[in-house]
Coordinates of C-alpha atoms in Angstrom, one line a residue:
Chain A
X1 CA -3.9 -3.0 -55.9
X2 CA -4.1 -6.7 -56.3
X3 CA -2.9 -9.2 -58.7
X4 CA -5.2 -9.3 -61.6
X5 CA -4.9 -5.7 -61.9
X6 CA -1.1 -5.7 -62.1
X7 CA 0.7 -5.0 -65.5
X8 CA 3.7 -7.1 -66.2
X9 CA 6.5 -5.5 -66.9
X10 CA 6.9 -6.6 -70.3
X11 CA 4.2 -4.6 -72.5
X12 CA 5.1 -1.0 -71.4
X13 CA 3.2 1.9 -72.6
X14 CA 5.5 4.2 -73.9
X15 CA 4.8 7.6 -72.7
X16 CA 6.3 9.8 -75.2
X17 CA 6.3 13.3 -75.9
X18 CA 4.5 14.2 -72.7
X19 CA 4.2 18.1 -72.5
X20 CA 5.9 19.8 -69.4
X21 CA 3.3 20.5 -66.9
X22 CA 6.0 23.2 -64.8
X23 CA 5.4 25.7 -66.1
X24 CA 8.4 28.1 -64.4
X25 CA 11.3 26.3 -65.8
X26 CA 13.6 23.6 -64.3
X27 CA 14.4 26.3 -62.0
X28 CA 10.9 27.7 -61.5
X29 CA 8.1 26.5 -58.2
X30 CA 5.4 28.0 -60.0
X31 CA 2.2 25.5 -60.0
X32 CA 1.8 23.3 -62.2
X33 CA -0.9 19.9 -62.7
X34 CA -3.6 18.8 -61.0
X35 CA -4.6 19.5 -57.3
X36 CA -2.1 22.3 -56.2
X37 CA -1.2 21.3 -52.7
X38 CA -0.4 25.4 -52.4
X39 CA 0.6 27.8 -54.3
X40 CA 4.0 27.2 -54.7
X41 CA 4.2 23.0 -54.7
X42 CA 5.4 21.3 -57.7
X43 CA 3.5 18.4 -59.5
X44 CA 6.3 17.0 -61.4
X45 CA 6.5 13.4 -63.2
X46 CA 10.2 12.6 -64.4
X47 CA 10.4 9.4 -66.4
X48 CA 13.2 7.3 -67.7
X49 CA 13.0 4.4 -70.1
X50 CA 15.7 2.0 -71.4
X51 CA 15.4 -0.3 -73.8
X52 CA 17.8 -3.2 -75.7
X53 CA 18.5 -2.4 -79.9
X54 CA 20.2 -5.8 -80.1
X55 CA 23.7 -4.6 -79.7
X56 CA 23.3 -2.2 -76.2
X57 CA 21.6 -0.7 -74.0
X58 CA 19.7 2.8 -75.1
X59 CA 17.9 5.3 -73.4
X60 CA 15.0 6.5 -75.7
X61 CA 13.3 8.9 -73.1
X62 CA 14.7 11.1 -70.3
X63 CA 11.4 13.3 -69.4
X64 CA 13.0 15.9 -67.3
X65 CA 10.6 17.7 -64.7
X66 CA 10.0 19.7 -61.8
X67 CA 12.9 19.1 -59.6
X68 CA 14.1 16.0 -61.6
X69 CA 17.3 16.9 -64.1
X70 CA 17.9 13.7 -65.5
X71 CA 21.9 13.6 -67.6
X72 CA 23.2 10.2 -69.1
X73 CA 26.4 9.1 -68.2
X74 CA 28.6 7.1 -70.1
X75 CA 27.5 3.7 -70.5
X76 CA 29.6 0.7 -69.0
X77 CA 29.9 -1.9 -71.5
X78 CA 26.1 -2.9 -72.2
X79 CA 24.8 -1.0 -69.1
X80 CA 23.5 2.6 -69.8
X81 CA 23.5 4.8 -66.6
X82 CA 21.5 7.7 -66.0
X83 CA 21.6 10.0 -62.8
X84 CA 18.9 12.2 -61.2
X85 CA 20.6 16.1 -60.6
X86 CA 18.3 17.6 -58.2
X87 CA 17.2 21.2 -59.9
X88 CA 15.8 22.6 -57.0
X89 CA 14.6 22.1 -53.3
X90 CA 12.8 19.3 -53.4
X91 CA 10.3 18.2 -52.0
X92 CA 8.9 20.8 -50.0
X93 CA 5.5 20.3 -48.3
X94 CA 2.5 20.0 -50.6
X95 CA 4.9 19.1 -54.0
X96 CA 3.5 15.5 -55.8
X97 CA 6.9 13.9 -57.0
X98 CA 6.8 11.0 -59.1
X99 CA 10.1 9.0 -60.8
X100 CA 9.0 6.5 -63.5
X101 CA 11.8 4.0 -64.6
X102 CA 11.2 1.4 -67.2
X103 CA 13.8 -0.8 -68.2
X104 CA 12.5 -3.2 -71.4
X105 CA 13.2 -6.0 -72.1
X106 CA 16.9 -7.3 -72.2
X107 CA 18.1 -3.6 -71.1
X108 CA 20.4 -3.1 -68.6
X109 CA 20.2 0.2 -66.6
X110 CA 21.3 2.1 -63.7
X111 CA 20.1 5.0 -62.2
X112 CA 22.1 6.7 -59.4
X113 CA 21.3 10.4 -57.9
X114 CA 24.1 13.3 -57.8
X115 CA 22.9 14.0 -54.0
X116 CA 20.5 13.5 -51.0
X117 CA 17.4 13.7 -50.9
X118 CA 16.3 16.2 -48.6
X119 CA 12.6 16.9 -47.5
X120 CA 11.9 19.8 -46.5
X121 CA 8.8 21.6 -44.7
X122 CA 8.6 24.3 -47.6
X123 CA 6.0 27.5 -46.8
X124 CA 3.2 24.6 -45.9
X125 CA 2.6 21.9 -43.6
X126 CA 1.0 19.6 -45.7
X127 CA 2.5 16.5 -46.6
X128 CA 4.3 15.8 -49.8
X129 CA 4.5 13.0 -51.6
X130 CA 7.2 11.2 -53.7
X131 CA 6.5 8.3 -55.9
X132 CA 9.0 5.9 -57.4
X133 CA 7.4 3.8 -59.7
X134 CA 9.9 1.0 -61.3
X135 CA 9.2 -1.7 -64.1
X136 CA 11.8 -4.2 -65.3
X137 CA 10.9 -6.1 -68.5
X138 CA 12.2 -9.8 -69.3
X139 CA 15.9 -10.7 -69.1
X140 CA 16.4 -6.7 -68.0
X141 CA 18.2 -5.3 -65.2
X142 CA 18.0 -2.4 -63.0
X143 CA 20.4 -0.7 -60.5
X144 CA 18.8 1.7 -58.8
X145 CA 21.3 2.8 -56.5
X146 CA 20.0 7.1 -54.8
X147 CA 21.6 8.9 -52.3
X148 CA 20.0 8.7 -48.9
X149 CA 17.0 10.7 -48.4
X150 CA 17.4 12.9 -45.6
X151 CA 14.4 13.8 -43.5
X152 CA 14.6 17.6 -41.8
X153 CA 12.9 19.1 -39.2
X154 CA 8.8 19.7 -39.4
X155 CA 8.8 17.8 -43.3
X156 CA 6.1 15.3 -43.7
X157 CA 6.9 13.4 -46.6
X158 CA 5.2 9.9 -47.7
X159 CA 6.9 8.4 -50.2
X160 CA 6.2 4.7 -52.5
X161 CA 8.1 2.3 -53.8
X162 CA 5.9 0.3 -56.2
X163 CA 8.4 -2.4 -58.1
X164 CA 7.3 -4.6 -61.1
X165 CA 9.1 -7.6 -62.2
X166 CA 9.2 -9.9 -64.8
X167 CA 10.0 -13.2 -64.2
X168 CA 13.5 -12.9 -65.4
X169 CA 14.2 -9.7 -63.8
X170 CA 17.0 -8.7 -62.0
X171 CA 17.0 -5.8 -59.7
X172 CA 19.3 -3.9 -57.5
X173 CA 17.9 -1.5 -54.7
X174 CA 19.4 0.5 -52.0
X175 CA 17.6 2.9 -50.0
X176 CA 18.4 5.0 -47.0
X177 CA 16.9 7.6 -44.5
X178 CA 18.4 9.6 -42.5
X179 CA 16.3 10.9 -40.2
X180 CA 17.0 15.1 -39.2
X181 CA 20.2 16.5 -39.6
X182 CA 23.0 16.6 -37.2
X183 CA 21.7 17.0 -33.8
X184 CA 18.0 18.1 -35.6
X185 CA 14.8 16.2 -34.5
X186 CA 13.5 14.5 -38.1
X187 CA 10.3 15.4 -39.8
X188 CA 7.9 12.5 -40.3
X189 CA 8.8 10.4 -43.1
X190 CA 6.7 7.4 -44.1
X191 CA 7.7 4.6 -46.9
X192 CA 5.8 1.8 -48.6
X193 CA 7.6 -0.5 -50.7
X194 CA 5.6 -3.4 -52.6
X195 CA 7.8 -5.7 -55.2
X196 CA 6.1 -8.2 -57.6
X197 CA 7.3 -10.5 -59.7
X198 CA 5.4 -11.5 -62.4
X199 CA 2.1 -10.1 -61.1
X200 CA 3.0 -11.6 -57.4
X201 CA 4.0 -9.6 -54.1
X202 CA 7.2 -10.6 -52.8
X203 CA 7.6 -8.0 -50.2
X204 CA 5.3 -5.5 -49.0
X205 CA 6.9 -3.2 -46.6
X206 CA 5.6 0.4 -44.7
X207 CA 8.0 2.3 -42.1
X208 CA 7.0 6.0 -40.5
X209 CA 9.6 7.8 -38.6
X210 CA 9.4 10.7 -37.2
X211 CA 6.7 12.2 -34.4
X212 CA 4.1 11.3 -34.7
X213 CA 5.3 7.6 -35.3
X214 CA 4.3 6.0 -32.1
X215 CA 7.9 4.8 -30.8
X216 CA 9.8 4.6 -33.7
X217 CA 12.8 5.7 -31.6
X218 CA 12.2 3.2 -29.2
X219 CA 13.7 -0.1 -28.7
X220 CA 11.4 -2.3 -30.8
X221 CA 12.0 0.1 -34.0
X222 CA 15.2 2.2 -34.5
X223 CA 16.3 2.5 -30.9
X224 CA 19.1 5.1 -31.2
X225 CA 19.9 4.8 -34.8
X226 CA 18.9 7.8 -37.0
X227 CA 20.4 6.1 -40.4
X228 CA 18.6 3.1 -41.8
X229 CA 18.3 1.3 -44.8
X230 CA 18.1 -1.7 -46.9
X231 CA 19.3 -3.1 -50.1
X232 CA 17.4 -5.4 -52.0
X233 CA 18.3 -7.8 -54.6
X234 CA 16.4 -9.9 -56.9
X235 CA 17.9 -12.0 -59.5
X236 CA 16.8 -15.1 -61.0
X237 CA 20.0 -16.6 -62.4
X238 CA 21.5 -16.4 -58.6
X239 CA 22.4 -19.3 -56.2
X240 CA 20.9 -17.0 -53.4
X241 CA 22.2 -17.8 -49.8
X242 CA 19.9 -19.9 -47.8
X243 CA 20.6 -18.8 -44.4
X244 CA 20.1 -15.3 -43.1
X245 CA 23.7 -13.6 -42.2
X246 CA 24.0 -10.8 -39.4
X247 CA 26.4 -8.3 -40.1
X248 CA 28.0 -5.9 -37.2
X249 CA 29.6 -6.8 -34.1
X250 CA 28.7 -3.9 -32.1
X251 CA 25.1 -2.8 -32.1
X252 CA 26.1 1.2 -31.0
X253 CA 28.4 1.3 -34.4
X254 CA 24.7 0.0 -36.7
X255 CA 23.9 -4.0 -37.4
X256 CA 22.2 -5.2 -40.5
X257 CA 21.0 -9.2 -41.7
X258 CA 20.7 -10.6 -45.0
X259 CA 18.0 -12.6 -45.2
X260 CA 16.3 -14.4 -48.3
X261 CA 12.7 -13.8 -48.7
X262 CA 10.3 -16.2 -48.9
X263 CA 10.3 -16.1 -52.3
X264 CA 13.2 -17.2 -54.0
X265 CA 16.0 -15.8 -55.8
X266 CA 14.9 -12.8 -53.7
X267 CA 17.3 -11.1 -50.7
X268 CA 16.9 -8.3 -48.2
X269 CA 19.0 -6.7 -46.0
X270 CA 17.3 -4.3 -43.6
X271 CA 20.2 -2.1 -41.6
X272 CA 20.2 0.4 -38.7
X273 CA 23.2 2.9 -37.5
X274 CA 24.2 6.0 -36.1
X275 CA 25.3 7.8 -39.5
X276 CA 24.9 7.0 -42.9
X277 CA 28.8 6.4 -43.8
X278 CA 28.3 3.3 -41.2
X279 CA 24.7 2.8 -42.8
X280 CA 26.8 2.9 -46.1
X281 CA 29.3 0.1 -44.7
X282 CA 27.0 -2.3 -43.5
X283 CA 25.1 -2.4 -47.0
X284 CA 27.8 -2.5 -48.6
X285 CA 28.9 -5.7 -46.4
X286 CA 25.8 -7.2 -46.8
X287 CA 26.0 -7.3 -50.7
X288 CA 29.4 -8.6 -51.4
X289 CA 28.0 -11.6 -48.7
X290 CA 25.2 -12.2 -51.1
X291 CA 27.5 -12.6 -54.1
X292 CA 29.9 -15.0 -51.9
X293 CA 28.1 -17.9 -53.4
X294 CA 29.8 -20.3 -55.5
X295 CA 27.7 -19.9 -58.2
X296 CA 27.3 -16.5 -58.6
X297 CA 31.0 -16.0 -58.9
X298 CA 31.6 -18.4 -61.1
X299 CA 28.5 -17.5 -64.0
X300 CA 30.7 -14.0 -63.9
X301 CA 27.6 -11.9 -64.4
X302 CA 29.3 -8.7 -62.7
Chain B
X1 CA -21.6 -15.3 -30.6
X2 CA -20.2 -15.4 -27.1
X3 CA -17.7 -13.3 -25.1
X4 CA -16.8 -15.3 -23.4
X5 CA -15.2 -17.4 -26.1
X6 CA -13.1 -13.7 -26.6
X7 CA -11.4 -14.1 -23.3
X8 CA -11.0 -18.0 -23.5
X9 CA -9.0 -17.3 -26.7
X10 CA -6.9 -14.0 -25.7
X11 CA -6.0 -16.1 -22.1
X12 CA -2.8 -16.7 -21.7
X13 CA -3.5 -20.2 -20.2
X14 CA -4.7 -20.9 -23.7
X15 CA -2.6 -23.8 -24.4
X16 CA -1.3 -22.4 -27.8
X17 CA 2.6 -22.2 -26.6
X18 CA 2.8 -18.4 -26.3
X19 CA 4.4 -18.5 -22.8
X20 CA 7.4 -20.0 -24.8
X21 CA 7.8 -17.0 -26.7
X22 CA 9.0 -13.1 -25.7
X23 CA 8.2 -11.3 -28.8
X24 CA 11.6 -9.9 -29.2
X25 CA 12.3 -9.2 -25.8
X26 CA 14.7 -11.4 -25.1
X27 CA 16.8 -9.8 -27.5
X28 CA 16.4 -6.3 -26.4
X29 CA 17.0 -7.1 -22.8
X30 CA 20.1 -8.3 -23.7
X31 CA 21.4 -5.9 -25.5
X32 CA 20.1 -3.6 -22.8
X33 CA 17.9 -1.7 -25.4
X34 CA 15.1 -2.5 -22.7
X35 CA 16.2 -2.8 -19.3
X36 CA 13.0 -0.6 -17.2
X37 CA 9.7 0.2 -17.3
X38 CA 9.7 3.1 -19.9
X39 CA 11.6 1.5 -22.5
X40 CA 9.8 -2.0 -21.7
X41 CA 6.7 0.5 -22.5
X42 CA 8.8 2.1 -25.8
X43 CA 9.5 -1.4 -27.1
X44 CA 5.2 -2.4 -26.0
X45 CA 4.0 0.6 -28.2
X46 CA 6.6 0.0 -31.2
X47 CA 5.8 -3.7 -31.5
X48 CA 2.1 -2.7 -31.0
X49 CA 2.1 -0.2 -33.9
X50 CA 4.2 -2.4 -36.3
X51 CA 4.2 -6.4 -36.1
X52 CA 1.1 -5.7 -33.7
X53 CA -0.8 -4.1 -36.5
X54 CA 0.4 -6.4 -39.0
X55 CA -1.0 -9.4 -37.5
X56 CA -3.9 -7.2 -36.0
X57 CA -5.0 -6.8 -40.0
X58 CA -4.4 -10.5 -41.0
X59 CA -6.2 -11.8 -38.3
X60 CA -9.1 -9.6 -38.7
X61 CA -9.2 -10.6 -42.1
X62 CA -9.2 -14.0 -41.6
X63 CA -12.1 -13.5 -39.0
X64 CA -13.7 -11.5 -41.8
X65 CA -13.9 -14.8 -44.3
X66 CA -11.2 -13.6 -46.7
X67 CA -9.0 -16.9 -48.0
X68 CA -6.7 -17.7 -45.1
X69 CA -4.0 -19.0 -47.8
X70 CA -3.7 -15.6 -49.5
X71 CA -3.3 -14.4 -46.0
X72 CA -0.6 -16.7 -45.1
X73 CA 1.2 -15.6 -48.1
X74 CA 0.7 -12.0 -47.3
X75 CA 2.0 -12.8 -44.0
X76 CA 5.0 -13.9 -45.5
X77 CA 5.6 -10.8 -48.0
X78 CA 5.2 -8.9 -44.7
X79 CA 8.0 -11.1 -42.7
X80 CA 11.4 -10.3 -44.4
X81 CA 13.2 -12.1 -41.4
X82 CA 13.2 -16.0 -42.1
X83 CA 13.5 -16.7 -38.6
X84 CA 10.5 -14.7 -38.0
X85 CA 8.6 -16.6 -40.4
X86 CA 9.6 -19.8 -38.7
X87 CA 8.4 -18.9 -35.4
X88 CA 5.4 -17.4 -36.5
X89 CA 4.3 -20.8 -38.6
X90 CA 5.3 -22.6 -35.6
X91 CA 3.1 -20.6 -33.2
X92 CA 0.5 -21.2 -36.2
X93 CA 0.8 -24.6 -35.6
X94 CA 0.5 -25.0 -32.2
X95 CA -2.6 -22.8 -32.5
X96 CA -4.0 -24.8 -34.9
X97 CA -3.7 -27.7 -32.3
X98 CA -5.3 -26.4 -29.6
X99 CA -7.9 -24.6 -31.8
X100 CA -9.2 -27.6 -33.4
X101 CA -9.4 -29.2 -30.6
X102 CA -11.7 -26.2 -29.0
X103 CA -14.1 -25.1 -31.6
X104 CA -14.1 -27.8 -34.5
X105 CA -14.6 -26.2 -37.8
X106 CA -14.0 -26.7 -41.9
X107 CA -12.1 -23.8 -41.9
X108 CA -9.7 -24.8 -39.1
X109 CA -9.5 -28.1 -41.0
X110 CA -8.7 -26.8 -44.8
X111 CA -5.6 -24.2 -43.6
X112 CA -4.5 -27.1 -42.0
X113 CA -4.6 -29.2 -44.7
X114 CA -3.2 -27.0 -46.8
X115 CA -0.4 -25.7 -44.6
X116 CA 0.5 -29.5 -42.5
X117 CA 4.0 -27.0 -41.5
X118 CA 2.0 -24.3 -40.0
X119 CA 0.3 -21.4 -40.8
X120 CA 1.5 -17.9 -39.8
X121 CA -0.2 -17.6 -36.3
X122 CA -2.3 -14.2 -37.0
X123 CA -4.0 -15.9 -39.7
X124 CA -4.5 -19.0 -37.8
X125 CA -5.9 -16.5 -34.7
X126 CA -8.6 -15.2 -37.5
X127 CA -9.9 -18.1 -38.3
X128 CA -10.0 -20.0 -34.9
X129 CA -12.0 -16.8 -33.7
X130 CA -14.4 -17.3 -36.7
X131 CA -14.7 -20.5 -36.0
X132 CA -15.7 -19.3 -32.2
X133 CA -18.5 -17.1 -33.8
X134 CA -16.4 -13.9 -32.6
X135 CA -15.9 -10.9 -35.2
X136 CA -13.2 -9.4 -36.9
X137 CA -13.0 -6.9 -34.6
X138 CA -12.2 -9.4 -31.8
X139 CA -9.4 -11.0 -34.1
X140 CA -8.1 -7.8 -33.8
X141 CA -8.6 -7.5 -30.8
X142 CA -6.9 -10.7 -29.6
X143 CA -3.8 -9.7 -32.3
X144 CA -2.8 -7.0 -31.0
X145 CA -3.0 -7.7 -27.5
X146 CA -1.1 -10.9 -27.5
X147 CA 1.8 -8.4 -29.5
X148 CA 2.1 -6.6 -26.1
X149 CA 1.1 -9.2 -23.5
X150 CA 3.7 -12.0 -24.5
X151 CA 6.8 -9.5 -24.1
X152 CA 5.6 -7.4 -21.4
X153 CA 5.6 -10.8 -19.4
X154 CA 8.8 -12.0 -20.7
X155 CA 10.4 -8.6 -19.5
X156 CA 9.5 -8.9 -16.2
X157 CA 11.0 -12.6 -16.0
X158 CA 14.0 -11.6 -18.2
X159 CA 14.9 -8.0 -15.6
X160 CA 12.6 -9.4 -12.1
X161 CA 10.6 -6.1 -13.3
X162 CA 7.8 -5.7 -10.2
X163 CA 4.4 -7.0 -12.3
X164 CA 2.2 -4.9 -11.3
X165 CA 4.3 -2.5 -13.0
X166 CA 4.7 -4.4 -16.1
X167 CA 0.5 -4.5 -16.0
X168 CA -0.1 -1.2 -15.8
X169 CA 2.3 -0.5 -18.9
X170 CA -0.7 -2.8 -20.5
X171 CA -3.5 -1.1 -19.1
X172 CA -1.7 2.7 -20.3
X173 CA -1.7 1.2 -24.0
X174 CA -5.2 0.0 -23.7
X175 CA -6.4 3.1 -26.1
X176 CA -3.6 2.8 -28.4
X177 CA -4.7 -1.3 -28.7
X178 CA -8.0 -0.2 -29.0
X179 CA -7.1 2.2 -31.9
X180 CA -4.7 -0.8 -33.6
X181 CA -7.8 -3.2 -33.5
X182 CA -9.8 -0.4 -35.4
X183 CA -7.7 0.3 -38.3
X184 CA -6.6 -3.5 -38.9
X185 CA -10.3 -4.0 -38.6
X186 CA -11.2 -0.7 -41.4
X187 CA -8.3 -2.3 -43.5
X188 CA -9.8 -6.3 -43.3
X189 CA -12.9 -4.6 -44.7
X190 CA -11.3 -3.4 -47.6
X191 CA -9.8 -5.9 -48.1
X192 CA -12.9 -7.6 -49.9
X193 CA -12.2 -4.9 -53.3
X194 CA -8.8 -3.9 -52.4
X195 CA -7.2 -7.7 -51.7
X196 CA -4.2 -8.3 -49.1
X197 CA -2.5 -4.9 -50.2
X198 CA -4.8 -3.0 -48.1
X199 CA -3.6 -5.1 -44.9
X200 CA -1.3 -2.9 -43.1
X201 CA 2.4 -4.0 -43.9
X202 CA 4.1 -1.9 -40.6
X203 CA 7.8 -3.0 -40.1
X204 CA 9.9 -2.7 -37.2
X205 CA 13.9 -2.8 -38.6
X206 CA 15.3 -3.9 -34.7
X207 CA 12.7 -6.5 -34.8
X208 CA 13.7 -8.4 -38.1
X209 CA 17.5 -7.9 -36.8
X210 CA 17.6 -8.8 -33.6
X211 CA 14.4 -11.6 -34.4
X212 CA 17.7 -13.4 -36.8
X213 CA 20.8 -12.4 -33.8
X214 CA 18.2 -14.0 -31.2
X215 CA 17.7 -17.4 -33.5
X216 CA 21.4 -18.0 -33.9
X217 CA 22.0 -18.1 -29.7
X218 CA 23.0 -21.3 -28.5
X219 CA 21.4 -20.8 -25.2
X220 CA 18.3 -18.7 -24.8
X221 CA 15.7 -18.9 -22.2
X222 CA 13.0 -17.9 -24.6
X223 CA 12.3 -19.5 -28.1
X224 CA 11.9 -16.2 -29.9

């Protein structure tokens, strides 16, 4: 996809009133959509959009489907929150997942999940595939904060992160693999993420884990580390940190670095570790360093 | 076009400042996440198949005609770790150097205009080789070889590895180099409807961490 073709954020079709294409139920793995992988695979689109009614922070639509049980929470002074209940197993081999979120203009959202992720090789071994697709409108803000996804043994899942921006965006990201269970070989687990701002990229990003992922367990990728991760924050009305910071004395307990992008306003930190509580830790670490400047303190945005 | 330009460029007498540079190694040595030949070969293949791949793509790319500026900002959307972006504009620019000075061309001479700092070193290989009358193929080519060459030497300078041993860890990833070069090639193709986002955009975690650990040492025998 390249620039021209790119929608900004800010003039969002509205997809209303979209029937329910699963047929079985929230509960149900009956086929449903286009291109059956098998049988029993799931095409599901869930799709969340908030939007600003002057006063606060609404959320018109919550499209439950498939797998996806979306509940609102109680909102936190302007911010609406919404989190993802996982209704079944999900996603099993040959299921076509996709997560819309749209936050309009001047909305302020966050999105958290009740669990894991867990991918799972299902009655099939074809791959599946899970699609997050997130827009943020002008002077908007998203949180988008899941549970780590966990990878099990003989899943092949392939899943996108395709982030839209406006300008004036601000975004909060965290997202973390775990790859195989305790003491369980992982399946293979790829991930693209590409952010743009205002049409641009700003980071374009693929990982695979998992045989057959030439070496990713080897010292140049993940060494021993079977929890990794990274946290991503975008926000124009930030004094972002210009130097990188490296978090973790002792590489066998997980290390992480913050590091600005090369576009501005724009931070990453990228983290490796044995277990996701110390994935967790070093995240968290790594975000309460990028709000340490001055300035970012002292606007009292949080 | 000439082969022999192909091995003048992928030498590693070339004076471009390579030698200088241990792709990561350093690092992993020290931490003792390389420290013999089968995890010298781990840390070859994952290199190969990520930042290998990545530059593989841009340099093939640039080879292919495709605007070396877009490139250099796809290299950096592709580079999270600022101290891998420094190095790799630095490497550009000492490329650019001994490029210009070997196969004179406009396009040498407009990416350096346009980027007096240094252009990110893949890009700069794509369009020194096109300015050799070589083909995206051997951008490629060059790319992802010089991902695996640079730190297999380092390692045996950094553990007194035996380098016959350290060659033949080269010669058993010859297929998988060969297979790199292929796709990054496939991908610069597409690049012509698809724009940068075809490039590959393969990342390596250890590599952007230990890349920023390795910049802030005092001492280091090895720039990067």
């Amino acid at each position: 996809m390249n620039a021209s073709t790119a929608q900004t954020p800010t003039a969002i079709p509205a997809p209303v009133n979209e029937p329910l294409k699963t047929g079985g139920g929230p509960h149900g793995r009956r086929s449903a959509g286009p291109v059956p992988a098998h049988p029993s695979a799931v095409t599901a689109t869930a799709r969340i959009r908030a939007t600003h009614n002057g006063r606060t922070t609404t959320v018109p639509l919550l499209h439950n489907d498939g797998p996806f049980h979306l509940r609102r929470l109680r909102s936190r002074g302007e911010q609406a929150r919404v989190r993802v209940l996982g209704a079944m197993s999900a996603p099993l081999g040959g299921d076509r997942l996709a997560l819309d979120i749209t936050v309009e203009t001047r909305g302020r959202l966050e999105v958290t999940s009740a669990a894991a992720t867990i991918a799972l090789r299902g009655p099939t071994t074809a791959p599946a595939t899970y699609d997050v697709r997130i827009r943020v409108g002008d002077h908007a803000t998203l949180y988008w904060l899941p549970e780590p996804l966990i990878s099990t043994r003989d899943s092949i899942l392939h899943q996108t992160f395709t982030v839209d921006l406006a300008p004036t965006s601000r975004l909060l990201m965290r997202e973390g693999q775990l790859l195989g269970r305790s003491g369980e070989p992982p399946g293979h687990l790829t991930t693209r993420l590409t952010v743009r701002r205002g049409g641009r990229p700003i980071l374009d990003q693929h990982t695979a884990y998992g045989r057959p992922a030439p070496a990713w367990d080897g010292p140049a990728v993940l060494g021993t580390h079977h929890a990794t991760g990274q946290l991503l924050l975008v926000d124009p009305v930030f004094d972002a940190p210009q130097e990188s910071r490296v978090i973790g004395d002792d590489p066998a307990e997980g290390h992480a670095v913050l590091t600005p992008l090369a576009a501005p306003q724009a931070l990453i930190a990228t983290a490796v570790a044995p277990t996701p509580a110390q994935l967790r830790d070093l995240l968290d670490s790594a975000l309460a360093y990028a709000y340490e400047s001055p300035r970012a303190q002292v606007e009292g945005q949080r | 076009m000439s082969r022999t330009a192909l091995l003048v460029l992928a030498d590693g007498r070339f004076p471009a400042g390579g030698h200088a540079h241990s792709g990561g190694m350093e690092a992993a040595v020290a931490s003792g996440r390389v420290h013999d030949i089968a995890s010298l070969e781990a840390f070859c293949r994952g290199r190969l198949h990520t930042t290998g791949l990545v530059a593989a793509g841009l340099a093939a790319a640039a080879a292919h005609g495709y605007d070396a500026l877009a490139l250099d900002e796809a290299a950096d959307t592709r580079t999270p770790a600022p101290a891998l972006r420094r190095i790799a504009r630095r490497l550009g620019r000492q490329l650019m150097r001994a490029a210009r000075a070997t196969w004179p061309s406009t396009d040498l001479d407009h990416l350096a205009h346009h980027r007096p700092h240094g252009a990110h070193q893949p890009v700069v290989l794509g369009v020194t080789a096109r300015a050799a009358r070589l083909t995206p193929l051997d951008a490629a080519q060059a790319a992802a070889y010089e991902s695996v060459g640079g730190p297999a030497t380092a390692a045996v300078r950094l553990l007194s590895l035996d380098p016959f041993d350290a060659t033949a860890v080269l010669a058993r990833l010859a297929d998988e180099l060969d297979t790199v070069a292929d796709s990054a090639t496939a991908a610069a193709v597409r690049t012509a409807t698809e724009g940068v986002a075809a490039l590959p955009a393969a990342s390596a975690p250890l590599l952007d961490i230990t890349g920023e650990q390795h910049a802030a040492w005092t001492v280091r025998l090895f720039a990067s």
